[in-house]
Short mmCIF file of C-alpha atoms in Angstrom, two decimals:
data_model
loop_
_atom_site.label_atom_id
_atom_site.label_comp_id
_atom_site.label_asym_id
_atom_site.label_seq_id
_atom_site.Cartn_x
_atom_site.Cartn_y
_atom_site.Cartn_z
CA MET A 28 13.63 25.94 8.67
CA GLY A 29 15.64 28.12 10.99
CA SER A 30 13.57 27.43 14.07
CA PRO A 31 13.73 23.63 14.04
CA GLU A 32 17.42 23.64 13.35
CA LYS A 33 18.11 25.73 16.48
CA THR A 34 16.07 23.36 18.56
CA VAL A 35 17.83 20.24 17.21
CA ASN A 36 21.17 21.60 18.30
CA SER A 37 20.02 22.25 21.88
CA GLY A 38 18.90 20.12 24.78
CA PHE A 39 19.33 16.33 24.52
CA PHE A 40 21.60 16.36 21.44
CA SER A 41 23.73 19.43 22.27
CA VAL A 42 26.78 17.49 23.38
CA MET A 43 26.44 14.94 20.57
CA SER A 44 26.05 17.56 17.84
CA SER A 45 28.90 19.79 19.06
CA SER A 46 31.29 16.86 19.22
CA PHE A 47 30.53 15.81 15.66
CA SER A 48 30.86 19.45 14.59
CA ARG A 49 34.42 19.45 15.98
CA LEU A 50 35.25 16.23 14.18
CA GLY A 51 33.96 17.56 10.89
CA SER A 52 33.69 15.43 7.77
CA ALA A 53 35.93 12.52 6.91
CA MET A 54 39.42 13.61 6.12
CA GLY A 55 40.38 13.82 2.45
CA ARG A 56 43.85 14.25 1.02
CA SER A 57 45.24 14.90 -2.46
CA VAL A 58 47.38 11.97 -3.58
CA ASN A 59 50.26 13.98 -4.87
CA GLY A 60 52.64 11.10 -4.47
CA LEU A 61 50.94 9.10 -7.27
CA LEU A 62 52.58 10.22 -10.51
CA GLY A 63 50.15 11.92 -12.85
CA TYR A 64 47.32 12.12 -10.37
CA GLU A 65 47.73 15.57 -8.95
CA GLY A 66 44.56 16.76 -7.10
CA VAL A 67 42.93 13.35 -6.65
CA GLU A 68 41.11 13.41 -3.30
CA VAL A 69 40.86 10.05 -1.55
CA ILE A 70 38.78 9.74 1.59
CA ASN A 71 39.13 6.76 3.91
CA PRO A 72 36.24 6.71 6.47
CA GLU A 73 38.10 4.27 8.70
CA GLY A 74 41.33 6.24 8.98
CA GLY A 75 43.17 9.44 8.75
CA LYS A 76 45.00 11.32 6.06
CA GLU A 77 48.31 9.49 6.42
CA ASP A 78 47.06 6.36 4.60
CA ALA A 79 45.55 8.19 1.58
CA GLU A 80 48.11 6.91 -0.93
CA GLU A 81 47.69 3.37 0.30
CA GLU A 82 43.87 3.75 0.21
CA ALA A 83 44.03 5.07 -3.38
CA GLN A 84 45.40 1.80 -4.59
CA ARG A 85 42.38 -0.19 -3.26
CA GLY A 86 39.03 -0.66 -4.86
CA ARG A 87 37.59 -2.90 -7.59
CA TRP A 88 39.03 -1.08 -10.63
CA LYS A 89 41.90 -2.62 -12.55
CA GLN A 90 44.80 -0.24 -12.87
CA GLU A 91 44.50 0.32 -16.62
CA GLU A 92 40.70 0.86 -16.35
CA ARG A 93 41.21 3.20 -13.43
CA ASP A 94 43.77 5.28 -15.41
CA SER A 95 41.54 5.43 -18.51
CA TYR A 96 38.42 6.49 -16.58
CA TRP A 97 40.23 9.10 -14.55
CA LYS A 98 41.50 10.73 -17.76
CA MET A 99 38.00 10.67 -19.17
CA MET A 100 36.20 11.84 -15.99
CA GLN A 101 38.52 14.87 -15.69
CA ASN A 102 36.67 16.41 -18.66
CA TYR A 103 33.37 16.26 -16.69
CA ILE A 104 34.43 17.81 -13.32
CA GLY A 105 31.80 20.27 -12.23
CA SER A 106 29.20 18.70 -14.54
CA ASP A 107 26.02 16.66 -14.02
CA ILE A 108 26.99 13.19 -15.20
CA THR A 109 23.65 11.48 -14.61
CA SER A 110 23.46 10.14 -18.20
CA MET A 111 26.72 11.53 -19.75
CA VAL A 112 29.25 8.75 -18.97
CA THR A 113 29.19 5.15 -20.15
CA LEU A 114 30.58 2.88 -17.50
CA PRO A 115 31.63 -0.81 -17.54
CA VAL A 116 29.39 -3.40 -16.12
CA MET A 117 32.08 -4.51 -13.70
CA ILE A 118 30.96 -1.74 -11.35
CA PHE A 119 27.21 -2.44 -11.75
CA GLU A 120 24.83 -4.42 -9.63
CA PRO A 121 22.12 -6.63 -11.17
CA MET A 122 19.32 -4.13 -10.40
CA THR A 123 17.90 -1.05 -12.17
CA MET A 124 17.08 2.28 -10.68
CA ILE A 125 13.37 1.62 -10.80
CA GLN A 126 13.83 -1.63 -8.93
CA LYS A 127 15.89 0.31 -6.37
CA MET A 128 12.93 2.65 -5.92
CA ALA A 129 10.94 -0.41 -4.78
CA GLU A 130 13.43 -1.11 -1.94
CA LEU A 131 11.54 1.54 0.10
CA MET A 132 8.74 -0.98 0.38
CA GLU A 133 10.78 -3.47 2.53
CA TYR A 134 9.58 -1.96 5.78
CA CYS A 135 6.29 -0.53 4.54
CA HIS A 136 4.55 -2.11 7.52
CA LEU A 137 5.70 1.08 9.31
CA LEU A 138 3.36 3.02 7.11
CA ASP A 139 0.56 0.61 8.09
CA GLN A 140 1.40 1.47 11.70
CA ALA A 141 1.40 5.17 10.93
CA ASP A 142 -2.07 4.79 9.41
CA GLU A 143 -3.38 2.90 12.38
CA CYS A 144 -1.85 5.29 14.90
CA GLU A 145 -4.04 7.94 16.51
CA ASP A 146 -1.27 10.01 18.03
CA PRO A 147 -0.24 12.58 15.32
CA TYR A 148 3.34 12.69 16.55
CA MET A 149 3.90 8.98 16.74
CA ARG A 150 2.44 8.83 13.24
CA LEU A 151 5.50 10.83 12.11
CA VAL A 152 7.78 8.58 14.11
CA TYR A 153 6.59 5.50 12.23
CA ALA A 154 6.52 7.21 8.82
CA SER A 155 9.97 8.84 9.13
CA SER A 156 11.47 5.59 10.40
CA TRP A 157 10.10 3.98 7.21
CA ALA A 158 11.91 6.71 5.16
CA ILE A 159 15.16 6.18 7.03
CA SER A 160 15.11 2.42 6.68
CA VAL A 161 16.01 2.36 3.02
CA TYR A 162 19.39 3.99 3.69
CA PHE A 163 20.76 0.70 4.89
CA ALA A 164 20.23 -0.56 1.34
CA TYR A 165 21.41 2.74 -0.20
CA GLN A 166 24.87 2.36 1.25
CA ARG A 167 25.68 -0.28 -1.43
CA THR A 168 28.37 1.01 -3.71
CA TRP A 169 27.51 -0.91 -6.86
CA LYS A 170 25.77 1.25 -9.57
CA PRO A 171 22.27 0.20 -10.67
CA PHE A 172 21.49 0.17 -14.41
CA ASN A 173 19.79 3.26 -15.82
CA PRO A 174 16.27 2.18 -16.95
CA ILE A 175 15.40 2.13 -20.66
CA LEU A 176 12.68 4.58 -21.59
CA GLY A 177 9.40 2.74 -21.05
CA GLU A 178 10.97 0.10 -18.81
CA THR A 179 8.69 -0.95 -15.84
CA TYR A 180 8.94 -2.81 -12.63
CA GLU A 181 6.04 -4.59 -10.88
CA LEU A 182 6.04 -5.87 -7.31
CA VAL A 183 3.41 -7.95 -5.55
CA ASN A 184 3.31 -10.54 -2.80
CA HIS A 185 4.72 -8.18 -0.20
CA ASN A 186 2.55 -6.76 2.60
CA ASP A 187 -0.48 -6.75 0.30
CA ILE A 188 0.98 -3.89 -1.76
CA THR A 189 0.92 -3.43 -5.46
CA PHE A 190 3.90 -1.50 -6.76
CA ILE A 191 4.43 -0.20 -10.33
CA ALA A 192 7.27 1.99 -11.59
CA GLU A 193 7.98 3.33 -15.05
CA GLN A 194 10.87 5.18 -16.74
CA VAL A 195 8.95 8.16 -18.02
CA CYS A 196 11.70 10.31 -19.47
CA HIS A 197 15.18 9.57 -20.90
CA HIS A 198 16.74 13.09 -21.01
CA PRO A 199 16.84 13.93 -18.18
CA PRO A 200 16.35 10.44 -16.70
CA MET A 201 13.03 10.45 -14.73
CA SER A 202 11.06 7.70 -13.13
CA ALA A 203 7.63 7.58 -11.58
CA GLY A 204 6.33 5.04 -9.05
CA HIS A 205 3.10 4.16 -7.24
CA ALA A 206 2.44 1.71 -4.41
CA GLU A 207 -0.79 1.01 -2.59
CA ASN A 208 -2.38 -1.26 0.00
CA LYS A 209 -5.36 -0.79 2.32
CA HIS A 210 -3.46 1.58 4.58
CA PHE A 211 -1.53 3.90 2.29
CA THR A 212 -0.66 5.11 -1.16
CA TYR A 213 2.88 6.10 -2.10
CA ASP A 214 3.64 8.28 -5.12
CA ILE A 215 7.05 9.45 -6.34
CA THR A 216 8.52 11.32 -9.24
CA SER A 217 12.21 10.71 -9.17
CA MET A 218 15.13 12.46 -10.85
CA LEU A 219 18.71 12.68 -9.69
CA LYS A 220 20.92 15.65 -10.18
CA THR A 221 24.66 15.11 -9.81
CA LYS A 222 27.85 17.16 -9.68
CA LEU A 223 31.20 15.45 -10.34
CA LEU A 224 33.94 16.64 -8.06
CA GLY A 225 36.70 14.42 -9.40
CA ASN A 226 37.09 11.28 -7.35
CA SER A 227 33.65 11.85 -5.82
CA VAL A 228 30.23 12.92 -6.88
CA ASP A 229 27.41 14.78 -5.10
CA VAL A 230 24.00 13.34 -5.71
CA TYR A 231 20.84 15.44 -5.16
CA PRO A 232 17.50 13.69 -4.96
CA LEU A 233 15.57 16.07 -7.14
CA GLY A 234 12.24 14.34 -6.63
CA ARG A 235 8.83 14.53 -5.01
CA THR A 236 7.60 11.84 -2.56
CA ARG A 237 4.14 11.84 -1.19
CA VAL A 238 2.48 9.34 1.17
CA SER A 239 -1.28 9.40 1.79
CA LEU A 240 -2.56 7.58 4.90
CA LYS A 241 -6.02 6.29 4.08
CA ARG A 242 -7.76 6.26 7.48
CA ASP A 243 -7.62 9.99 8.11
CA GLY A 244 -6.62 11.25 4.68
CA VAL A 245 -3.26 12.53 5.99
CA ILE A 246 -0.75 13.52 3.34
CA LEU A 247 2.95 13.35 4.12
CA ASP A 248 5.66 15.04 2.05
CA LEU A 249 9.27 13.82 2.20
CA VAL A 250 12.44 15.76 1.36
CA PRO A 251 15.46 13.44 1.74
CA PRO A 252 19.14 14.52 2.29
CA PRO A 253 21.66 14.67 -0.51
CA THR A 254 24.27 11.87 -0.93
CA LYS A 255 27.95 11.92 -1.64
CA VAL A 256 29.71 8.97 -3.34
CA ASN A 257 33.35 8.94 -2.30
CA ASN A 258 36.33 7.33 -4.08
CA LEU A 259 34.68 6.79 -7.39
CA ILE A 260 37.87 5.58 -9.12
CA PHE A 261 40.71 5.72 -6.57
CA GLY A 262 40.20 3.89 -3.29
CA ARG A 263 37.28 1.89 -1.95
CA THR A 264 33.99 3.42 -2.86
CA TRP A 265 31.74 4.39 0.05
CA ILE A 266 28.58 6.47 0.49
CA ASP A 267 27.58 9.18 2.94
CA SER A 268 24.30 11.10 3.16
CA PRO A 269 24.94 14.13 5.45
CA GLY A 270 22.18 16.67 5.81
CA GLU A 271 18.52 17.00 6.80
CA MET A 272 15.59 14.83 6.10
CA VAL A 273 12.27 16.60 6.50
CA MET A 274 8.85 14.89 6.48
CA THR A 275 5.92 17.28 6.74
CA ASN A 276 2.27 16.46 7.52
CA MET A 277 0.68 18.68 4.96
CA THR A 278 -2.66 18.20 6.62
CA THR A 279 -1.76 19.45 10.09
CA GLY A 280 1.61 21.27 9.71
CA ASP A 281 3.41 18.90 12.04
CA LYS A 282 6.89 17.82 10.86
CA VAL A 283 9.87 15.75 11.72
CA VAL A 284 13.39 17.05 11.04
CA LEU A 285 16.17 14.51 11.20
CA TYR A 286 19.84 15.26 10.75
CA PHE A 287 22.13 12.63 9.11
CA GLN A 288 25.50 13.23 10.71
CA PRO A 289 28.52 13.43 8.37
CA CYS A 290 31.20 10.80 8.72
CA GLY A 291 34.07 12.14 10.81
CA TRP A 292 37.60 10.93 11.35
CA PHE A 293 37.92 7.19 11.88
CA GLY A 294 34.20 6.74 11.09
CA ALA A 295 32.96 8.91 13.91
CA GLY A 296 29.27 9.70 13.43
CA ARG A 297 28.83 7.60 10.41
CA TYR A 298 25.18 6.34 10.04
CA GLU A 299 24.01 8.49 12.95
CA VAL A 300 20.53 10.11 12.62
CA ASP A 301 19.18 12.54 15.26
CA GLY A 302 16.29 14.90 15.37
CA TYR A 303 12.79 15.76 16.60
CA VAL A 304 9.11 15.58 15.77
CA TYR A 305 7.59 19.04 15.93
CA ASN A 306 4.04 20.28 16.18
CA ALA A 307 2.72 22.94 13.85
CA ASP A 308 4.05 25.61 16.17
CA GLU A 309 7.52 24.09 15.78
CA GLU A 310 7.72 22.89 19.36
CA PRO A 311 9.55 19.58 19.86
CA LYS A 312 7.30 16.69 20.96
CA ILE A 313 9.36 13.54 20.43
CA LEU A 314 13.12 13.09 20.02
CA MET A 315 14.47 10.45 17.66
CA THR A 316 17.88 8.87 17.47
CA GLY A 317 19.63 5.93 16.03
CA LYS A 318 21.69 4.62 13.10
CA TYR A 319 20.30 3.83 9.73
CA ASN A 320 22.41 0.68 9.51
CA GLU A 321 21.05 -0.60 12.88
CA SER A 322 17.87 0.82 14.40
CA MET A 323 15.84 3.91 15.25
CA SER A 324 14.36 4.81 18.66
CA TYR A 325 12.20 7.58 20.03
CA GLN A 326 11.40 9.24 23.42
CA PRO A 327 8.86 12.00 24.39
CA CYS A 328 10.50 15.23 25.20
CA ASP A 329 9.80 18.73 26.68
CA LEU A 330 9.88 22.10 24.95
CA GLU A 331 13.68 22.23 25.45
CA GLY A 332 14.14 18.91 23.66
CA GLU A 333 15.04 17.06 26.88
CA PRO A 334 13.56 13.63 27.59
CA LEU A 335 10.46 13.67 29.78
CA PRO A 336 10.91 12.24 33.25
CA ASP A 337 9.88 8.61 33.68
CA THR A 338 10.17 7.88 29.93
CA GLU A 339 12.73 5.85 28.10
CA LEU A 340 13.98 5.38 24.59
CA LYS A 341 11.88 2.80 22.74
CA GLU A 342 12.97 1.09 19.50
CA VAL A 343 10.63 1.61 16.54
CA TRP A 344 12.61 -0.08 13.76
CA ARG A 345 15.55 -2.45 13.39
CA VAL A 346 17.36 -3.68 10.27
CA ALA A 347 16.42 -7.25 9.39
CA ASP A 348 18.96 -10.01 9.17
CA VAL A 349 21.02 -9.97 6.00
CA PRO A 350 22.79 -12.70 4.03
CA ALA A 351 26.43 -13.31 5.01
CA ASP A 352 29.11 -12.36 2.52
CA ASP A 353 26.71 -11.41 -0.26
CA LYS A 354 28.61 -10.35 -3.31
CA PHE A 355 26.62 -7.19 -3.92
CA GLY A 356 25.67 -6.56 -0.31
CA TYR A 357 22.04 -7.43 -1.00
CA THR A 358 19.44 -7.87 1.69
CA TYR A 359 17.06 -10.73 1.46
CA PHE A 360 14.49 -8.29 0.25
CA ALA A 361 16.79 -7.04 -2.52
CA HIS A 362 17.08 -10.62 -3.79
CA LYS A 363 13.28 -10.85 -3.77
CA LEU A 364 13.17 -7.86 -6.10
CA ASN A 365 14.93 -9.82 -8.80
CA SER A 366 12.87 -12.97 -8.16
CA PHE A 367 9.94 -13.90 -10.41
CA GLU A 368 8.09 -14.89 -7.13
CA THR A 369 7.38 -11.27 -6.47
CA ALA A 370 6.10 -10.59 -9.94
CA PRO A 371 2.41 -10.88 -10.83
CA LYS A 372 1.23 -13.49 -13.28
CA ARG A 373 1.65 -12.44 -16.94
CA PHE A 374 3.80 -9.46 -15.95
CA LEU A 375 4.71 -6.80 -18.39
CA ALA A 376 7.40 -7.58 -21.05
CA SER A 377 9.04 -4.20 -20.15
CA ASP A 378 9.83 -5.49 -16.62
CA SER A 379 13.38 -5.08 -15.30
CA ARG A 380 13.63 -8.70 -14.26
CA ILE A 381 13.88 -9.84 -17.92
CA ARG A 382 16.20 -7.03 -19.01
CA PRO A 383 18.99 -9.11 -20.66
CA ASP A 384 22.03 -7.18 -19.40
CA ARG A 385 20.75 -7.14 -15.83
CA TYR A 386 19.88 -10.82 -16.02
CA ALA A 387 23.28 -11.73 -17.50
CA LEU A 388 25.06 -9.88 -14.68
CA GLU A 389 22.88 -11.65 -12.08
CA LYS A 390 24.10 -14.94 -13.59
CA GLY A 391 27.75 -13.77 -13.45
CA ASP A 392 28.35 -13.38 -17.20
CA LEU A 393 29.95 -9.95 -17.35
CA SER A 394 30.93 -10.28 -21.03
CA LYS A 395 27.31 -10.93 -22.10
CA ALA A 396 26.06 -8.28 -19.72
CA GLY A 397 28.30 -5.65 -21.35
CA ALA A 398 27.25 -6.68 -24.86
CA GLU A 399 23.56 -6.71 -24.00
CA LYS A 400 23.86 -3.27 -22.36
CA CYS A 401 25.39 -1.77 -25.50
CA SER A 402 22.71 -3.49 -27.65
CA LEU A 403 19.87 -2.06 -25.50
CA GLU A 404 21.36 1.45 -25.58
CA GLU A 405 21.59 1.27 -29.39
CA LYS A 406 17.99 0.15 -29.70
CA GLN A 407 16.95 2.99 -27.45
CA ARG A 408 18.73 5.41 -29.81
CA ALA A 409 17.03 3.71 -32.81
CA GLU A 410 13.63 4.10 -31.25
CA LYS A 411 14.30 7.79 -30.56
CA ARG A 412 15.26 8.35 -34.24
CA MET A 413 11.95 6.63 -35.32
CA ARG A 414 9.94 8.70 -32.92
CA GLU A 415 11.58 11.95 -34.09
CA ALA A 416 11.03 10.93 -37.72
CA LYS A 417 7.33 10.55 -36.99
CA GLY A 418 7.29 13.92 -35.10
CA GLU A 419 5.89 12.17 -32.00
CA GLN A 420 6.77 12.23 -28.33
CA PHE A 421 7.07 9.29 -25.96
CA MET A 422 3.93 8.83 -23.85
CA PRO A 423 4.24 6.90 -20.55
CA ARG A 424 1.67 4.19 -20.17
CA TRP A 425 0.97 4.16 -16.42
CA PHE A 426 1.74 7.77 -15.47
CA ASP A 427 0.61 11.16 -16.89
CA GLN A 428 2.62 14.37 -16.83
CA THR A 429 0.81 17.05 -14.90
CA ASP A 430 1.03 20.86 -15.09
CA GLU A 431 2.42 20.89 -11.59
CA ILE A 432 6.03 22.01 -11.03
CA ALA A 433 7.33 20.91 -7.63
CA GLN A 434 9.90 23.13 -5.97
CA THR A 435 12.72 21.18 -4.25
CA PRO A 436 15.85 22.37 -2.47
CA TRP A 437 17.89 21.51 -5.63
CA GLY A 438 15.60 22.83 -8.41
CA ASN A 439 12.19 22.52 -9.94
CA LEU A 440 10.69 19.24 -11.02
CA GLU A 441 7.95 18.25 -13.50
CA VAL A 442 5.56 15.96 -11.67
CA PHE A 443 4.07 12.77 -13.07
CA GLU A 444 1.03 11.20 -11.45
CA TYR A 445 -0.34 7.64 -11.52
CA ASN A 446 -3.26 7.45 -13.91
CA GLY A 447 -4.97 4.34 -12.49
CA LYS A 448 -4.65 2.30 -15.68
CA TYR A 449 -2.32 -0.21 -14.15
CA ALA A 450 -4.99 -1.27 -11.62
CA GLU A 451 -7.40 -1.81 -14.45
CA HIS A 452 -4.80 -3.84 -16.39
CA ARG A 453 -4.04 -6.03 -13.40
CA ALA A 454 -7.71 -6.61 -12.65
CA ALA A 455 -8.27 -7.70 -16.25
CA VAL A 456 -5.30 -10.07 -16.18
CA ASP A 457 -6.16 -11.52 -12.83
CA SER A 458 -9.73 -12.16 -13.81
CA SER A 459 -8.93 -13.77 -17.10
CA ASN A 460 -9.50 -17.47 -17.71
CA ASN A 461 -6.02 -17.99 -19.13
CA HIS A 462 -4.27 -20.03 -16.43
CA VAL A 463 -1.60 -21.48 -18.70
CA ALA A 464 1.70 -21.35 -16.89
CA GLU A 465 4.18 -19.20 -18.72
CA ASP A 466 7.95 -19.75 -19.08
CA VAL A 467 9.13 -16.41 -17.79
CA THR A 468 12.69 -17.02 -19.04
CA SER A 469 11.32 -17.07 -22.59
CA ILE A 470 9.73 -13.62 -22.40
CA GLU A 471 11.65 -11.08 -24.47
CA PHE A 472 12.38 -7.77 -22.89
CA ASN A 473 10.30 -5.17 -24.78
CA PRO A 474 9.85 -1.61 -23.53
CA TRP A 475 9.71 -0.19 -26.94
CA GLN A 476 6.79 2.07 -27.88
CA TYR A 477 7.24 1.45 -31.65
CA GLY A 478 7.39 -2.30 -31.80
CA ASN A 479 10.10 -4.66 -30.78
CA LEU A 480 13.33 -3.26 -32.24
CA ALA A 481 15.09 -6.46 -31.31
CA THR A 482 13.82 -8.00 -34.62
CA GLU A 483 14.62 -5.02 -36.83
#
């Protein structure tokens, strides 16, 4: 991608990019003054290095828990901790990773606009703005629950889409998702790769995302930037996603390259996104700029990346209003993801909404949430032992593993594809004559392939 990168750092964004380059990333400092915590790096995005020790005392951990987890986490520095470390529910949010996948659907009307658009470059403006929009939700610092193998999530009643996601592998944790309406299909195989750095962790989105626009059969491929979670244990946790996002029109060769600026001193550059839409010859056609916590805008440009005369920046997307002082920083859409109003009738018993630890946390019962989480994890281990005793492997219900190996910037990925069976299932349910209202709170969570282990 050498050529696009050179262009992004010239023309319209040259002054902006060079100033952020001078600022560098947010200042970190080892908290040597805290007895026993040599080498702990604490990063305050709102200040400089002089307040590192004061910042280290902040955050939601109790001191005894913070001390205990720091001692444990030291053993994993440099490792991938995706599924290695058991954490207390006090740092969790009442949502699972496969529900979080569905948050990309909040502004999916932008994909409708991309499908309806005849301008190939504006098509990428709409589609890439859709991809950026979810980062407002991704800045939440609470940890989602890891899905149980076979767990699912269904979403309906939003922009005429049908969304299904399933946890298709436990080690390594992998999820697959599919969404569809009359304008587009969305398919993702998702796996995270992490590297613990001490008081922070790098998160690499080792996944494959494809969007097909139905009118012209255009296929878009998305490669998102990595993410860094700062101040895991010491200080207030915050998230940054510095790096490139690339969306490629695999049908035409056009692409959009957007650079997420790193957070500099005193928050400079935080949330900033800048870049260009390029044609297949890597010539800039439209510049894009904005903040993923506010809005994105676009403007036609010349071959030097400068705005064309008699044109102006136009807004393409803006963050919707959010609830005030929400405990978990949820958007209105995030609350809908936990609501039974966005579930289809007679939804699957493996659905995240009725997962008991998640539901208990949503109701504010941390003690029950912790106990239920431990119980589910033990049932998952019991099912694995049963499966191994039978000499069988877990088979996802709604997705099939393919022979395709996708190459990503962070490693290779086995690809799962939607098998179409969910559409058949929903059609059968929706056309049935059973209209008896069900008490959703009485449905027992059951993702187990070998019967309901809750009764064994």
